[in-house]
Short mmCIF file of C-alpha atoms and ligand atoms in Angstrom, two decimals:
data_model
loop_
_atom_site.label_atom_id
_atom_site.label_comp_id
_atom_site.label_asym_id
_atom_site.label_seq_id
_atom_site.Cartn_x
_atom_site.Cartn_y
_atom_site.Cartn_z
CA MET A 185 30.48 9.34 14.99
CA LYS A 186 28.99 9.51 11.37
CA VAL A 187 27.19 6.80 9.62
CA LEU A 188 26.41 6.63 5.93
CA VAL A 189 23.08 4.96 5.03
CA ILE A 190 22.71 3.64 1.49
CA ASN A 191 19.58 2.51 -0.19
CA CYS A 192 20.41 1.29 -3.78
CA GLY A 193 17.73 0.79 -6.45
CA SER A 194 18.24 -0.49 -9.94
CA SER A 195 18.96 3.09 -11.51
CA SER A 196 18.68 5.21 -8.36
CA LEU A 197 20.27 5.55 -4.94
CA LYS A 198 19.26 7.25 -1.83
CA TYR A 199 21.74 8.11 0.94
CA GLN A 200 21.92 9.89 4.34
CA VAL A 201 24.72 10.72 6.65
CA LEU A 202 23.78 10.87 10.25
CA GLU A 203 25.65 12.02 13.32
CA MET A 204 25.06 9.24 15.76
CA GLU A 205 26.04 11.21 18.86
CA ASP A 206 22.69 12.94 18.77
CA GLU A 207 21.07 11.02 15.88
CA SER A 208 20.81 14.09 13.75
CA LEU A 209 20.67 14.25 10.03
CA LEU A 210 23.74 15.88 8.47
CA CYS A 211 22.87 15.44 4.79
CA LYS A 212 20.71 13.35 2.49
CA GLY A 213 20.58 12.85 -1.31
CA LEU A 214 19.31 11.03 -4.18
CA VAL A 215 21.11 9.84 -7.37
CA GLU A 216 18.86 9.14 -10.38
CA ARG A 217 19.41 7.69 -13.90
CA ILE A 218 22.49 5.57 -13.03
CA GLY A 219 23.75 4.01 -16.19
CA ILE A 220 21.31 5.99 -18.19
CA GLU A 221 21.89 9.37 -20.01
CA GLY A 222 21.12 12.34 -17.75
CA SER A 223 22.54 10.94 -14.44
CA VAL A 224 21.95 13.42 -11.73
CA LEU A 225 22.85 13.72 -8.02
CA LYS A 226 20.70 15.86 -5.75
CA HIS A 227 22.27 16.66 -2.40
CA GLU A 228 20.90 18.41 0.64
CA LYS A 229 22.98 19.48 3.53
CA ALA A 230 20.86 20.16 6.57
CA GLY A 231 19.67 23.76 6.57
CA GLU A 232 21.17 24.52 3.15
CA ASP A 233 19.98 24.83 -0.43
CA LYS A 234 20.00 21.76 -2.69
CA TYR A 235 23.15 21.11 -4.69
CA VAL A 236 22.64 19.47 -7.98
CA LEU A 237 25.55 17.64 -9.84
CA GLN A 238 24.91 16.47 -13.41
CA VAL A 239 27.61 14.13 -14.65
CA PRO A 240 27.57 10.78 -16.41
CA MET A 241 27.47 7.93 -13.98
CA ASP A 242 27.92 4.61 -15.67
CA ASP A 243 27.31 2.29 -12.92
CA HIS A 244 26.63 2.17 -9.08
CA LYS A 245 30.41 2.35 -8.23
CA ASP A 246 30.54 5.62 -10.27
CA ALA A 247 27.45 6.93 -8.47
CA ILE A 248 28.79 6.03 -5.07
CA GLY A 249 32.08 7.61 -5.85
CA HIS A 250 30.33 10.91 -6.69
CA VAL A 251 28.26 10.55 -3.39
CA LEU A 252 31.38 10.12 -1.31
CA ASN A 253 33.07 12.99 -3.11
CA THR A 254 30.07 15.22 -2.29
CA ILE A 255 30.00 14.09 1.38
CA VAL A 256 33.64 15.34 1.69
CA ASP A 257 33.25 18.36 -0.51
CA PRO A 258 34.62 21.47 1.37
CA VAL A 259 31.43 23.37 0.48
CA HIS A 260 28.54 20.94 0.34
CA GLY A 261 30.04 18.12 2.34
CA VAL A 262 29.60 17.19 6.00
CA ALA A 263 32.99 15.51 6.69
CA LYS A 264 36.53 16.57 6.35
CA ASP A 265 37.64 13.14 4.76
CA MET A 266 36.23 9.57 4.45
CA SER A 267 37.99 8.47 7.77
CA GLU A 268 35.27 10.39 9.49
CA ILE A 269 32.58 7.94 8.17
CA SER A 270 32.77 5.22 10.80
CA ALA A 271 30.44 2.65 9.21
CA VAL A 272 27.99 2.19 6.34
CA GLY A 273 24.51 0.72 6.74
CA HIS A 274 22.84 -0.85 3.68
CA ARG A 275 19.17 -1.35 3.11
CA VAL A 276 18.64 -4.74 1.59
CA VAL A 277 15.21 -6.00 0.60
CA HIS A 278 15.38 -9.71 0.84
CA ALA A 279 17.40 -11.91 3.24
CA GLY A 280 15.04 -14.89 2.79
CA GLU A 281 14.88 -17.08 5.97
CA LYS A 282 18.63 -16.54 6.56
CA TYR A 283 18.55 -13.45 8.78
CA ALA A 284 16.15 -12.37 11.50
CA SER A 285 18.07 -9.29 12.29
CA SER A 286 20.62 -6.95 10.87
CA VAL A 287 24.19 -8.30 10.33
CA LYS A 288 27.77 -7.14 9.79
CA ILE A 289 28.55 -7.87 6.16
CA THR A 290 31.09 -10.63 5.34
CA GLU A 291 31.72 -12.74 2.38
CA SER A 292 29.34 -15.46 3.72
CA VAL A 293 26.54 -12.75 4.11
CA MET A 294 27.20 -11.72 0.60
CA ASP A 295 26.78 -15.38 -0.61
CA ALA A 296 23.48 -15.47 1.35
CA LEU A 297 22.24 -12.43 -0.35
CA GLU A 298 23.23 -13.71 -3.69
CA GLU A 299 21.17 -16.87 -2.98
CA CYS A 300 18.16 -14.73 -2.29
CA THR A 301 18.33 -13.00 -5.70
CA ASP A 302 15.75 -15.35 -7.02
CA LEU A 303 13.32 -14.25 -4.43
CA ALA A 304 13.73 -10.51 -5.13
CA PRO A 305 15.05 -10.27 -8.74
CA LEU A 306 14.44 -6.56 -9.06
CA HIS A 307 15.74 -5.47 -5.55
CA ASN A 308 18.55 -7.63 -4.34
CA PRO A 309 20.89 -7.23 -7.36
CA PRO A 310 21.17 -3.39 -7.06
CA ASN A 311 21.45 -3.80 -3.28
CA ILE A 312 24.40 -6.11 -3.80
CA LEU A 313 25.96 -3.90 -6.39
CA GLY A 314 25.66 -0.96 -3.85
CA ILE A 315 27.55 -2.97 -1.14
CA ARG A 316 30.25 -4.15 -3.47
CA ALA A 317 30.85 -0.53 -4.71
CA CYS A 318 31.19 0.69 -1.22
CA GLN A 319 33.56 -2.17 -0.24
CA GLU A 320 35.86 -1.24 -3.12
CA LEU A 321 35.66 2.50 -2.43
CA MET A 322 35.96 2.16 1.40
CA PRO A 323 37.84 -1.07 1.96
CA ASN A 324 38.47 -0.45 5.76
CA THR A 325 35.04 0.69 6.71
CA PRO A 326 32.69 -1.74 8.35
CA MET A 327 29.43 -2.42 6.48
CA VAL A 328 26.10 -3.59 7.95
CA GLY A 329 23.17 -5.12 6.22
CA VAL A 330 19.58 -4.29 7.30
CA PHE A 331 16.90 -6.28 5.76
CA ASP A 332 13.24 -5.45 4.96
CA THR A 333 12.31 -9.03 5.68
CA ALA A 334 14.17 -9.61 8.88
CA PHE A 335 11.64 -8.18 11.45
CA HIS A 336 9.00 -10.57 10.12
CA GLN A 337 11.08 -13.70 10.68
CA THR A 338 9.31 -14.10 14.11
CA MET A 339 5.97 -15.01 12.45
CA PRO A 340 4.69 -18.39 13.39
CA ALA A 341 4.41 -20.96 10.58
CA GLU A 342 0.58 -20.61 10.57
CA SER A 343 1.05 -17.08 9.48
CA TYR A 344 3.71 -17.72 6.76
CA ILE A 345 2.79 -21.01 5.23
CA TYR A 346 0.55 -20.88 2.10
CA ALA A 347 -1.95 -23.67 1.65
CA ILE A 348 -0.35 -25.06 -1.54
CA PRO A 349 1.65 -28.21 -1.79
CA TYR A 350 4.22 -28.16 1.01
CA GLU A 351 6.97 -29.23 -1.48
CA TYR A 352 6.95 -25.66 -2.99
CA TYR A 353 7.98 -24.33 0.35
CA GLU A 354 10.67 -26.96 0.71
CA LYS A 355 11.96 -26.71 -2.88
CA TYR A 356 11.54 -23.07 -3.76
CA LYS A 357 11.03 -21.40 -0.29
CA VAL A 358 7.48 -20.18 -1.38
CA ARG A 359 6.19 -18.63 1.83
CA ARG A 360 5.11 -15.31 3.32
CA TYR A 361 8.23 -13.03 4.06
CA GLY A 362 6.72 -9.65 4.51
CA PHE A 363 8.44 -6.30 3.78
CA HIS A 364 8.66 -2.73 5.22
CA GLY A 365 10.17 -4.52 8.38
CA THR A 366 12.49 -1.76 9.30
CA SER A 367 9.62 0.76 9.25
CA HIS A 368 7.15 -1.52 11.31
CA LYS A 369 9.95 -2.14 13.85
CA TYR A 370 10.80 1.57 14.06
CA VAL A 371 7.23 2.86 14.59
CA SER A 372 6.30 -0.04 17.06
CA GLU A 373 9.20 0.83 19.22
CA ARG A 374 8.34 4.61 19.01
CA ALA A 375 4.59 3.70 19.96
CA ALA A 376 5.88 1.96 23.12
CA ALA A 377 8.00 4.87 23.99
CA MET A 378 5.02 7.29 23.41
CA LEU A 379 2.82 5.17 25.58
CA GLY A 380 5.49 5.01 28.25
CA ARG A 381 5.12 1.17 28.41
CA PRO A 382 7.52 -1.68 27.70
CA ILE A 383 6.97 -3.05 24.16
CA GLU A 384 6.89 -6.52 25.80
CA ASP A 385 3.57 -5.64 27.35
CA LEU A 386 1.80 -4.32 24.15
CA LYS A 387 -0.06 -5.58 21.23
CA ILE A 388 0.31 -3.09 18.32
CA ILE A 389 -0.99 -3.02 14.83
CA THR A 390 1.31 -0.85 12.55
CA CYS A 391 -0.11 0.48 9.22
CA HIS A 392 2.63 1.44 6.86
CA LEU A 393 0.51 3.27 4.14
CA GLY A 394 2.54 4.75 1.37
CA ASN A 395 2.97 4.08 -2.19
CA GLY A 396 3.60 0.49 -1.19
CA ALA A 397 1.55 -0.42 1.85
CA SER A 398 1.41 -3.11 4.56
CA VAL A 399 -0.05 -3.84 7.88
CA SER A 400 1.72 -5.77 10.77
CA ALA A 401 0.46 -7.44 13.89
CA ILE A 402 3.17 -6.97 16.61
CA ARG A 403 2.65 -8.92 19.93
CA TYR A 404 4.94 -8.12 22.75
CA GLY A 405 7.48 -6.56 20.35
CA LYS A 406 7.59 -9.41 17.86
CA CYS A 407 5.88 -9.54 14.47
CA ILE A 408 3.36 -12.27 14.32
CA ASP A 409 1.68 -11.53 10.97
CA THR A 410 1.96 -9.06 8.11
CA SER A 411 -0.07 -8.42 5.07
CA MET A 412 2.74 -8.51 2.38
CA GLY A 413 3.60 -12.05 1.30
CA PHE A 414 6.10 -13.96 -0.88
CA THR A 415 6.44 -10.54 -2.77
CA PRO A 416 5.28 -7.08 -1.96
CA LEU A 417 2.25 -7.64 -4.02
CA GLU A 418 0.00 -9.28 -1.51
CA GLY A 419 -2.18 -7.61 1.12
CA LEU A 420 -3.43 -4.06 1.00
CA VAL A 421 -4.56 -2.17 -2.13
CA MET A 422 -1.60 0.09 -3.09
CA GLY A 423 -0.71 2.95 -5.32
CA THR A 424 -0.32 0.64 -8.43
CA ARG A 425 -0.53 -2.85 -6.82
CA SER A 426 -3.48 -4.99 -6.49
CA GLY A 427 -2.88 -6.45 -3.16
CA ASP A 428 -4.93 -9.61 -2.42
CA ILE A 429 -6.93 -11.04 -5.31
CA ASP A 430 -8.48 -14.41 -6.17
CA PRO A 431 -5.46 -16.14 -7.99
CA ALA A 432 -7.95 -17.59 -10.55
CA ILE A 433 -8.32 -14.09 -11.86
CA VAL A 434 -4.69 -14.21 -13.22
CA THR A 435 -5.40 -17.00 -15.64
CA TYR A 436 -8.89 -15.80 -16.48
CA ILE A 437 -7.87 -12.29 -17.61
CA ARG A 438 -4.67 -13.67 -19.37
CA GLN A 439 -6.83 -15.99 -21.48
CA LYS A 440 -9.50 -13.54 -22.16
CA GLU A 441 -7.08 -10.66 -23.14
CA ASN A 442 -4.57 -12.99 -24.86
CA LEU A 443 -1.80 -11.45 -22.90
CA PRO A 444 1.90 -12.28 -23.31
CA GLN A 445 3.97 -14.12 -20.68
CA GLY A 446 4.68 -11.81 -17.78
CA GLU A 447 2.03 -9.16 -18.64
CA MET A 448 -0.17 -10.11 -15.78
CA ASN A 449 2.60 -9.55 -13.38
CA ASN A 450 3.15 -6.12 -14.89
CA ILE A 451 -0.67 -5.26 -14.73
CA LEU A 452 -0.91 -6.38 -11.00
CA ASN A 453 2.16 -4.50 -9.94
CA LYS A 454 2.09 -1.38 -12.13
CA LYS A 455 -1.49 -0.77 -13.43
CA SER A 456 -3.64 -1.88 -10.53
CA GLY A 457 -4.23 -0.41 -7.02
CA VAL A 458 -5.99 2.92 -6.63
CA LEU A 459 -4.47 3.76 -10.10
CA GLY A 460 -6.36 0.87 -11.54
CA ILE A 461 -9.71 1.50 -9.88
CA SER A 462 -9.72 5.20 -10.35
CA GLY A 463 -8.01 5.34 -13.81
CA ILE A 464 -6.67 8.69 -12.54
CA SER A 465 -3.42 8.38 -10.59
CA SER A 466 -1.51 6.31 -8.11
CA ASP A 467 -0.90 9.28 -5.93
CA PHE A 468 -3.41 9.61 -3.05
CA ARG A 469 -3.38 13.45 -3.33
CA ASP A 470 -4.71 13.27 -6.92
CA ILE A 471 -7.34 10.66 -5.75
CA GLU A 472 -8.37 12.84 -2.85
CA GLN A 473 -8.71 15.96 -5.24
CA ALA A 474 -10.69 13.92 -7.77
CA ALA A 475 -12.89 12.45 -5.08
CA GLU A 476 -13.66 15.93 -3.79
CA ASP A 477 -14.53 17.17 -7.29
CA GLY A 478 -17.13 14.34 -7.25
CA ASN A 479 -15.29 11.64 -9.41
CA GLU A 480 -17.03 8.45 -8.34
CA ARG A 481 -14.19 6.10 -9.31
CA ALA A 482 -11.81 8.13 -7.17
CA GLN A 483 -14.34 7.85 -4.35
CA LEU A 484 -14.54 4.05 -4.90
CA ALA A 485 -10.63 3.74 -4.89
CA GLN A 486 -10.61 5.51 -1.51
CA ARG A 487 -13.32 3.20 -0.08
CA VAL A 488 -11.63 0.14 -1.42
CA PHE A 489 -8.36 1.08 0.01
CA ALA A 490 -9.77 1.93 3.47
CA HIS A 491 -11.91 -1.22 3.36
CA LYS A 492 -8.77 -3.46 3.20
CA VAL A 493 -6.93 -1.62 5.89
CA ARG A 494 -9.93 -2.05 8.09
CA PHE A 495 -10.12 -5.68 7.14
CA TYR A 496 -6.58 -6.35 8.36
CA ILE A 497 -6.99 -4.21 11.56
CA GLY A 498 -9.94 -6.54 12.40
CA ALA A 499 -8.09 -9.68 11.43
CA TYR A 500 -5.05 -8.79 13.53
CA MET A 501 -7.22 -7.87 16.54
CA ALA A 502 -8.62 -11.32 16.37
CA GLU A 503 -5.22 -12.82 15.95
CA MET A 504 -3.83 -11.01 19.02
CA ASN A 505 -7.09 -11.08 21.07
CA GLY A 506 -7.19 -7.23 21.11
CA VAL A 507 -4.91 -4.40 20.49
CA ASP A 508 -3.37 -1.56 22.57
CA ALA A 509 -2.32 0.77 19.82
CA ILE A 510 -2.89 1.23 16.10
CA VAL A 511 -0.12 3.20 14.30
CA PHE A 512 -0.33 5.14 11.04
CA THR A 513 2.88 5.87 9.21
CA ALA A 514 4.49 6.41 5.75
CA GLY A 515 3.26 8.92 3.11
CA VAL A 516 -0.46 8.24 3.20
CA GLY A 517 -0.62 7.32 6.74
CA GLU A 518 1.27 10.40 7.96
CA ASN A 519 -0.45 12.90 5.67
CA ASP A 520 -3.92 11.67 4.42
CA ILE A 521 -6.20 12.99 7.15
CA GLY A 522 -9.39 12.02 5.30
CA MET A 523 -8.05 8.45 4.71
CA ARG A 524 -7.32 8.00 8.37
CA ASP A 525 -10.75 9.26 9.21
CA ILE A 526 -12.50 6.75 6.94
CA ILE A 527 -10.33 3.85 8.21
CA CYS A 528 -11.14 4.58 11.81
CA GLN A 529 -14.87 5.39 11.34
CA ASP A 530 -17.45 3.24 13.15
CA LEU A 531 -14.96 1.09 15.16
CA SER A 532 -16.22 2.29 18.65
CA ASN A 533 -17.47 -1.24 19.56
CA LEU A 534 -13.93 -2.41 19.13
CA GLY A 535 -12.75 0.40 21.50
CA ILE A 536 -11.20 2.43 18.65
CA LYS A 537 -12.29 6.19 18.63
CA MET A 538 -10.62 8.72 16.66
CA ASP A 539 -10.59 12.37 17.77
CA LEU A 540 -11.51 14.14 14.53
CA ILE A 541 -9.80 17.52 15.72
CA ARG A 542 -6.58 15.75 16.86
CA ASN A 543 -6.62 13.91 13.62
CA LYS A 544 -6.17 17.16 11.64
CA VAL A 545 -2.42 16.84 11.64
CA ARG A 546 0.41 15.80 9.19
CA GLY A 547 3.89 14.26 9.68
CA LYS A 548 4.01 14.69 13.39
CA GLU A 549 4.43 12.22 16.25
CA THR A 550 1.10 12.52 18.10
CA VAL A 551 -1.84 10.66 19.57
CA ILE A 552 -5.04 11.04 17.43
CA SER A 553 -7.45 8.99 19.46
CA SER A 554 -9.99 10.49 21.80
CA ASP A 555 -9.29 10.29 25.52
CA ASP A 556 -12.03 7.60 26.05
CA SER A 557 -10.67 5.43 23.28
CA LYS A 558 -9.55 2.04 24.76
CA VAL A 559 -7.10 1.60 21.84
CA LYS A 560 -4.64 4.47 21.31
CA ILE A 561 -4.39 5.63 17.69
CA LEU A 562 -0.92 7.05 16.98
CA LEU A 563 0.49 9.04 14.11
CA ILE A 564 4.26 8.32 13.95
CA PRO A 565 6.57 9.40 10.91
CA THR A 566 8.63 6.47 9.99
CA ASN A 567 12.40 6.83 9.82
CA GLU A 568 13.95 3.69 8.29
CA GLU A 569 17.29 5.36 7.88
CA LEU A 570 17.59 6.23 11.57
CA MET A 571 16.72 2.54 12.30
CA ILE A 572 19.36 1.36 9.78
CA ALA A 573 21.90 3.76 11.30
CA ARG A 574 21.23 2.56 14.80
CA ASP A 575 21.75 -1.11 13.80
CA THR A 576 24.86 -0.15 11.93
CA VAL A 577 26.35 1.46 15.02
CA GLU A 578 25.61 -1.63 17.16
CA LEU A 579 26.75 -4.18 14.66
CA ALA A 580 29.81 -2.31 13.69
CA GLY A 581 30.83 -2.34 17.22
CA LEU A 582 30.88 1.38 17.57
CA LYS A 583 28.87 1.67 20.82
P1 AMP B 215 5.78 6.80 0.55
O1 AMP B 215 5.83 5.56 -0.37
O2 AMP B 215 5.71 6.46 1.95
O3 AMP B 215 6.78 7.80 0.18
O4 AMP B 215 4.35 7.54 0.29
C1 AMP B 215 4.10 8.26 -1.01
C2 AMP B 215 2.77 8.44 -1.12
O5 AMP B 215 2.17 9.22 0.00
C3 AMP B 215 2.44 9.41 -2.29
O6 AMP B 215 2.34 8.66 -3.56
C4 AMP B 215 1.12 9.92 -1.93
O7 AMP B 215 0.11 9.14 -2.41
C5 AMP B 215 1.02 9.99 -0.45
N1 AMP B 215 0.97 11.29 0.22
C6 AMP B 215 2.04 12.06 0.39
N2 AMP B 215 1.63 13.19 0.86
C7 AMP B 215 0.22 13.19 0.97
C8 AMP B 215 -0.91 14.08 1.36
N3 AMP B 215 -0.50 15.31 1.80
N4 AMP B 215 -2.11 13.64 1.31
C9 AMP B 215 -2.30 12.48 0.78
N5 AMP B 215 -1.44 11.46 0.40
C10 AMP B 215 -0.13 11.92 0.44
#
């Protein structure tokens, strides 16, 4: 049974086809520059060289049409015809307060997603376009929506309500939503499996550290707090995003620099984070290299980033009255050995002890804490697509 997973951005689209009998990846690909000159599809069939298709793709329907043709291509494809694709799982960023789990897509789900467009103006419209395009091209195939916000819907009100006039929550739904939910859910479930204990008995802190980064507190399998907020700007320092700042800074800098409307938003999302501090790059590999070469602002960027992760780990340990496991995942969490080292330094009084030798590993599911560490530190590569495909199988009634 094959499942197609689609993740649509404004001018790009990622996809995977998985064989769900054994959860293996059959192919994956990326379409870039949709609706822009130079559209390109890069397709990788498991174990084979990359296939690149350069043809004009005017819109998402065009792009998905080419993806589907490639999937059934006799040479590069992984299916004889489209009837072999049993269901499609769509990654959708924002479901507001409407959905606390994945759902089979119906017209009323589409209406709900349209209603959430205000909350995620950059992300939800291309997600919706992707679903519509698939519905037109595969009218008889069940579609499932898997939401970045859903896993965090179990947060109690004290975690999600901001201390601003309550009417803004009532009128405009201004509250903490949290993002990366599919990843936090996946790695917390894997953590329980690695520890050989039911997730209902465990307190877990999951650190999704990528270009975007967030930490979640997961008590007995349910998210009770997360660092991203109303938008993915809040919380940790990120590649180009500031994370938490004093909101008064926004008006202060805008006045001082006489910035046009909207520019602060751009600065905080695109020019801040480790890029803003270092002045070098948003990529942690470049920061690491510069820090090794003695660049003090790169070293400072690393320390500020680590400081904020430690800050949230401490906060979430307090919220949960302890923790059984801390998980590192995503690009930085899975690969940046030095950063994991700094984050876990001097936490032995909290029962957290990293094994520096075990920590010298990248992208592999493994325990990196020492044997006498009360808290297990785990490295778990995330797999959002697999999580989406699993939910798709279940909700499309294919199990
Ligand atoms: P993600 O958003 O999860 O795809 O993570 C992407 C980020 O992971 C990149 O921008 C890099 O900053 C970081 N990254 C990937 N590989 C490494 C590595 N070997 N060492 C340090 N950082 C890495």
